[in-house]
Amino acid sequence: MPKDMKDIVSASNAKAMMILAMSIFGTIGVITHFIDLPASVIVLGRGVFGSIALLIIVYLTGSRLSKEDIFGNAFTLICSGICLGLNWLFLFEAYKSIEISVATVCNYLTPALVILVTPIFLKQRLTLAKLGCALLALFGLVLVSGILENGTLGTDSYGIICGVLAAVFYTAMVILNKKLKSIGSYDRTFIQLLTAAIIILIYCTVTVDFGSLNFDAMSVGLVILLGVLQTAIAFTLYFGSLAYLDAPSAVVLGYIEPILGVLLSVVILGENLGLIGWIGAAVILGSTLIPELLEIRKRKRAQES
């Protein structure tokens, strides 16, 4: 069996590495704001440079990709990689179309969507509390969208739809990942990144006129940064930390990403959700956290009994 991502992280530094990983993920939206390239090209660069950087990490750590594990999960891996690519495509399109803070919050509808679809795809029981929290998260989206104040989504409709679609495809990837069997994190992440890059390359070949683009040094440098730091390195730290952290710690620390993403958009970009928007953001994040905490509490009680 190949070494896993946990080799880079130890029990003593797992929490710090998770905080670092979530903080790195939280900067993606703001960095994207300063890249003067179409969303699809940014995603393509992220996938390509992320895949290359991850291969380098695998080599430097003395690890190996397992062909047996990869081929044994090939169909599910490819499907989840396609979902990852579409998640990125719609998320970065949302970043380019609406405020970073709104796009970030829309993408974080994923936990609520997972709650709604797991009874269908994973045969898990949907409790009344979980259903209520999921519906509350959707209500939070209504508040963030501004439709209650304006009576319509207006010019933000395209970006908000992209943000919600990003959450939908991330939800699909989460469900597919739960169906993977006996595969290391390096194997899973590399194939998903590579598949995402290939899918977006095909999309860009059809839709993008590369000759008309201005590949300035700053934009290219930031795309490489997204691939190396925000993808390969951050994923390595994230999955490595999960191997050592208990569920409560992982859940709570996971909320650093959206909270930091929103705060950075306010501090650096001067965005303002408005009172109703802030309430909506809090409702979405809070309603997606509560079911996780309830599940953790339930497991703890079961262990004690």
Coordinates of C-alpha atoms in Angstrom, one line a residue:
M1 CA 0.0 0.0 0.0
P2 CA 1.3 3.5 -0.8
K3 CA 2.0 6.0 1.9
D4 CA -0.8 8.4 2.4
M5 CA -1.1 12.2 2.9
K6 CA -1.0 11.7 6.6
D7 CA 2.8 11.1 6.3
I8 CA 3.3 14.8 6.0
V9 CA 1.1 15.6 9.0
S10 CA 1.6 14.2 12.5
A11 CA -0.7 13.9 15.5
S12 CA 1.1 16.8 17.2
N13 CA 0.5 19.3 14.3
A14 CA -2.7 18.0 12.8
K15 CA -4.9 20.8 14.2
A16 CA -2.5 23.5 13.1
M17 CA -2.2 22.0 9.6
M18 CA -6.0 21.9 9.3
I19 CA -6.3 25.5 10.3
L20 CA -3.6 26.4 7.7
A21 CA -5.3 24.3 5.0
M22 CA -8.7 26.0 5.7
S23 CA -7.1 29.4 5.7
I24 CA -5.4 28.7 2.4
F25 CA -8.8 27.6 0.9
G26 CA -10.4 30.8 2.3
T27 CA -8.1 33.0 0.1
I28 CA -9.2 31.5 -3.2
G29 CA -12.0 33.9 -3.9
V30 CA -10.0 37.1 -3.2
I31 CA -7.0 35.8 -5.3
T32 CA -9.4 35.0 -8.2
H33 CA -10.6 38.6 -8.1
F34 CA -7.2 39.8 -9.2
I35 CA -6.8 37.3 -12.1
D36 CA -7.7 38.9 -15.5
L37 CA -8.7 35.7 -17.2
P38 CA -12.0 33.9 -17.9
A39 CA -13.2 31.5 -15.1
S40 CA -12.7 28.5 -17.3
V41 CA -9.1 29.3 -18.1
I42 CA -8.4 29.9 -14.4
V43 CA -9.9 26.5 -13.5
L44 CA -7.9 24.8 -16.3
G45 CA -4.7 26.3 -14.9
R46 CA -5.6 25.3 -11.4
G47 CA -6.2 21.7 -12.5
V48 CA -3.1 21.4 -14.5
F49 CA -0.7 23.0 -12.1
G50 CA -2.4 21.3 -9.2
S51 CA -1.9 17.9 -10.7
I52 CA 1.8 18.5 -11.5
A53 CA 2.4 19.9 -8.0
L54 CA 0.7 16.9 -6.4
L55 CA 2.9 14.5 -8.4
I56 CA 6.0 16.4 -7.2
I57 CA 4.7 16.1 -3.6
V58 CA 4.1 12.3 -4.1
Y59 CA 7.7 12.0 -5.4
L60 CA 9.3 14.1 -2.6
T61 CA 7.5 12.2 0.1
G62 CA 8.6 8.8 -1.3
S63 CA 5.0 7.8 -1.9
R64 CA 3.6 5.9 -4.8
L65 CA 0.3 5.9 -6.7
S66 CA -1.5 2.6 -6.5
K67 CA -2.6 1.5 -10.0
E68 CA -4.7 -1.3 -8.4
D69 CA -6.7 1.0 -6.2
I70 CA -7.1 3.6 -9.0
F71 CA -8.4 1.0 -11.6
G72 CA -10.6 -0.6 -8.9
N73 CA -12.4 2.8 -8.4
A74 CA -11.9 4.1 -12.0
F75 CA -15.5 4.8 -12.9
T76 CA -16.4 6.5 -9.6
L77 CA -13.1 8.5 -9.6
I78 CA -13.7 9.8 -13.1
C79 CA -17.3 10.8 -12.3
S80 CA -16.2 12.6 -9.1
G81 CA -13.4 14.3 -11.0
I82 CA -15.9 15.6 -13.5
C83 CA -18.1 16.9 -10.7
L84 CA -15.0 18.6 -9.2
G85 CA -14.2 20.3 -12.5
L86 CA -17.8 21.5 -12.8
N87 CA -17.8 22.7 -9.2
W88 CA -14.7 24.8 -9.9
L89 CA -16.1 26.1 -13.2
F90 CA -19.4 27.3 -11.7
L91 CA -17.7 28.6 -8.5
F92 CA -15.1 30.6 -10.4
E93 CA -17.8 31.9 -12.8
A94 CA -19.7 33.0 -9.7
Y95 CA -16.5 34.7 -8.3
K96 CA -16.3 36.7 -11.6
S97 CA -20.0 37.6 -11.7
I98 CA -21.0 38.5 -8.2
E99 CA -19.4 39.5 -4.9
I100 CA -16.9 37.0 -3.6
S101 CA -18.7 36.8 -0.3
V102 CA -22.0 35.9 -1.9
A103 CA -20.4 33.3 -4.1
T104 CA -18.6 31.8 -1.1
V105 CA -21.8 31.5 0.9
C106 CA -23.7 30.0 -2.0
N107 CA -21.1 27.3 -2.5
Y108 CA -21.4 26.5 1.2
L109 CA -24.9 25.2 0.7
T110 CA -23.3 21.8 0.0
P111 CA -23.8 20.4 3.6
A112 CA -27.5 21.2 3.4
L113 CA -27.8 19.6 -0.1
V114 CA -26.0 16.5 1.2
I115 CA -28.5 16.2 4.0
L116 CA -31.4 16.3 1.4
V117 CA -29.9 13.7 -1.0
T118 CA -28.3 11.2 1.3
P119 CA -31.6 9.4 2.0
I120 CA -31.8 8.8 -1.8
F121 CA -28.2 7.9 -2.7
L122 CA -26.8 6.6 0.6
K123 CA -30.0 5.3 2.2
Q124 CA -29.4 7.4 5.4
R125 CA -32.3 8.4 7.6
L126 CA -33.4 12.0 7.2
T127 CA -34.5 13.3 10.6
L128 CA -36.8 16.2 11.1
A129 CA -34.0 18.3 12.7
K130 CA -31.8 17.8 9.7
L131 CA -34.6 18.6 7.2
G132 CA -35.4 21.8 9.1
C133 CA -31.7 22.9 9.1
A134 CA -31.5 22.1 5.3
L135 CA -34.6 24.2 4.6
L136 CA -33.3 26.9 6.8
A137 CA -30.1 27.0 4.8
L138 CA -32.1 27.4 1.6
F139 CA -34.0 30.3 3.3
G140 CA -30.6 31.8 4.1
L141 CA -29.8 31.7 0.4
V142 CA -33.0 33.7 -0.3
L143 CA -31.8 36.3 2.1
V144 CA -28.3 36.5 0.6
S145 CA -29.6 36.7 -2.9
G146 CA -31.4 40.0 -2.1
I147 CA -34.7 38.8 -3.7
L148 CA -36.7 39.8 -0.6
E149 CA -35.4 43.4 -0.8
N150 CA -35.5 43.8 -4.5
G151 CA -38.3 41.5 -5.6
T152 CA -35.9 39.9 -8.1
L153 CA -32.4 38.6 -8.4
G154 CA -31.7 41.3 -11.0
T155 CA -28.2 41.4 -12.5
D156 CA -26.9 39.0 -9.8
S157 CA -29.1 36.1 -11.0
Y158 CA -26.4 34.5 -13.3
G159 CA -23.7 34.6 -10.6
I160 CA -26.1 33.2 -7.9
I161 CA -27.2 30.4 -10.1
C162 CA -23.6 29.6 -10.8
G163 CA -22.9 29.6 -7.1
V164 CA -25.7 27.2 -6.4
L165 CA -24.7 24.9 -9.3
A166 CA -21.2 24.9 -7.8
A167 CA -22.7 23.6 -4.5
V168 CA -24.8 21.0 -6.4
F169 CA -21.8 19.5 -8.2
Y170 CA -19.7 19.6 -5.0
T171 CA -22.5 17.7 -3.3
A172 CA -22.4 15.1 -6.1
M173 CA -18.6 14.7 -5.6
V174 CA -19.2 14.2 -1.8
I175 CA -21.7 11.5 -2.5
L176 CA -19.4 9.8 -5.0
N177 CA -16.4 10.0 -2.7
K178 CA -18.4 8.0 -0.1
K179 CA -18.7 5.2 -2.6
L180 CA -14.9 4.9 -3.1
K181 CA -13.4 1.8 -1.6
S182 CA -9.9 1.2 -0.3
I183 CA -8.1 4.1 -2.0
G184 CA -5.5 6.4 -0.7
S185 CA -5.9 10.2 -0.6
Y186 CA -3.0 10.8 -3.0
D187 CA -4.6 8.4 -5.6
R188 CA -8.0 9.9 -5.2
T189 CA -7.0 13.5 -5.3
F190 CA -4.6 13.1 -8.3
I191 CA -7.1 11.3 -10.5
Q192 CA -9.8 13.8 -9.6
L193 CA -7.6 16.8 -10.4
L194 CA -6.4 15.2 -13.6
T195 CA -10.0 14.4 -14.7
A196 CA -11.1 17.9 -13.8
A197 CA -8.3 19.4 -15.9
I198 CA -9.1 17.2 -18.9
I199 CA -12.8 18.1 -18.8
I200 CA -12.2 21.8 -18.5
L201 CA -9.5 21.6 -21.3
I202 CA -12.2 20.1 -23.6
Y203 CA -14.6 22.9 -22.6
C204 CA -12.0 25.6 -23.1
T205 CA -11.0 24.2 -26.5
V206 CA -14.6 24.7 -27.7
T207 CA -15.5 28.0 -25.9
V208 CA -12.3 30.0 -25.5
D209 CA -10.3 32.0 -28.0
F210 CA -6.8 31.7 -26.4
G211 CA -5.3 34.0 -29.0
S212 CA -7.4 36.9 -27.8
L213 CA -6.4 36.5 -24.1
N214 CA -3.9 38.7 -22.3
F215 CA -1.7 36.4 -20.2
D216 CA -0.1 39.1 -18.1
A217 CA 2.5 38.1 -15.5
M218 CA 0.4 38.7 -12.5
S219 CA -2.6 36.6 -13.7
V220 CA -0.3 33.7 -14.8
G221 CA 1.5 33.9 -11.5
L222 CA -1.7 33.8 -9.5
V223 CA -3.1 30.9 -11.5
I224 CA 0.1 28.9 -10.8
L225 CA -0.3 29.9 -7.1
L226 CA -3.9 28.6 -7.1
G227 CA -2.7 25.3 -8.5
V228 CA 0.3 24.8 -6.3
L229 CA -0.7 26.3 -2.9
Q230 CA -4.5 26.5 -2.9
T231 CA -4.8 23.0 -4.5
A232 CA -1.9 20.6 -4.2
I233 CA -0.4 21.8 -0.9
A234 CA -3.8 22.7 0.7
F235 CA -5.3 19.3 -0.2
T236 CA -2.3 17.5 1.1
L237 CA -2.5 19.3 4.5
Y238 CA -6.3 18.9 4.6
F239 CA -6.5 15.1 4.0
G240 CA -3.4 14.5 6.1
S241 CA -5.0 16.3 9.0
L242 CA -8.3 14.4 8.7
A243 CA -6.4 11.2 9.5
Y244 CA -5.6 12.5 13.0
L245 CA -8.4 14.9 14.0
D246 CA -11.6 13.8 15.7
A247 CA -14.9 14.6 14.0
P248 CA -15.9 17.7 16.2
S249 CA -12.5 19.3 15.5
A250 CA -12.7 18.7 11.8
V251 CA -16.2 20.0 11.5
V252 CA -15.6 23.2 13.4
L253 CA -12.2 24.0 11.8
G254 CA -13.8 23.4 8.4
Y255 CA -15.8 26.6 8.8
I256 CA -12.7 28.7 8.8
E257 CA -12.8 28.6 5.0
P258 CA -16.1 30.3 4.3
I259 CA -15.8 32.7 7.3
L260 CA -12.3 33.8 6.2
G261 CA -13.4 34.0 2.6
V262 CA -16.2 36.4 3.5
L263 CA -14.1 38.5 5.9
L264 CA -11.3 38.9 3.3
S265 CA -13.8 40.0 0.7
V266 CA -15.0 42.7 3.1
V267 CA -11.6 43.8 4.3
I268 CA -9.6 43.6 1.0
L269 CA -12.3 44.2 -1.6
G270 CA -14.6 46.4 0.4
E271 CA -17.7 44.2 -0.3
N272 CA -20.8 44.7 1.8
L273 CA -23.6 42.1 2.0
G274 CA -25.9 44.5 3.8
L275 CA -27.9 43.6 7.0
I276 CA -30.2 41.1 5.3
G277 CA -27.3 39.5 3.5
W278 CA -25.2 39.1 6.6
I279 CA -28.2 37.5 8.4
G280 CA -28.6 35.2 5.4
A281 CA -24.9 34.2 5.5
A282 CA -25.1 33.5 9.2
V283 CA -28.3 31.4 8.7
I284 CA -26.6 29.3 6.0
L285 CA -23.4 28.7 7.9
G286 CA -25.2 28.1 11.2
S287 CA -27.8 25.8 9.8
T288 CA -25.2 23.6 8.1
L289 CA -23.1 23.4 11.2
I290 CA -25.9 22.4 13.6
P291 CA -26.6 19.0 11.9
E292 CA -22.9 18.1 12.1
L293 CA -22.8 18.9 15.8
L294 CA -26.0 16.9 16.4
E295 CA -24.6 13.9 14.6
I296 CA -21.4 14.1 16.6
R297 CA -23.4 14.4 19.8
K298 CA -25.4 11.3 18.8
R299 CA -22.3 9.3 18.1
K300 CA -20.7 10.3 21.4
R301 CA -23.8 9.2 23.3
A302 CA -23.8 5.9 21.5
Q303 CA -20.2 5.3 22.5
E304 CA -20.8 6.2 26.1
S305 CA -23.8 3.8 26.3

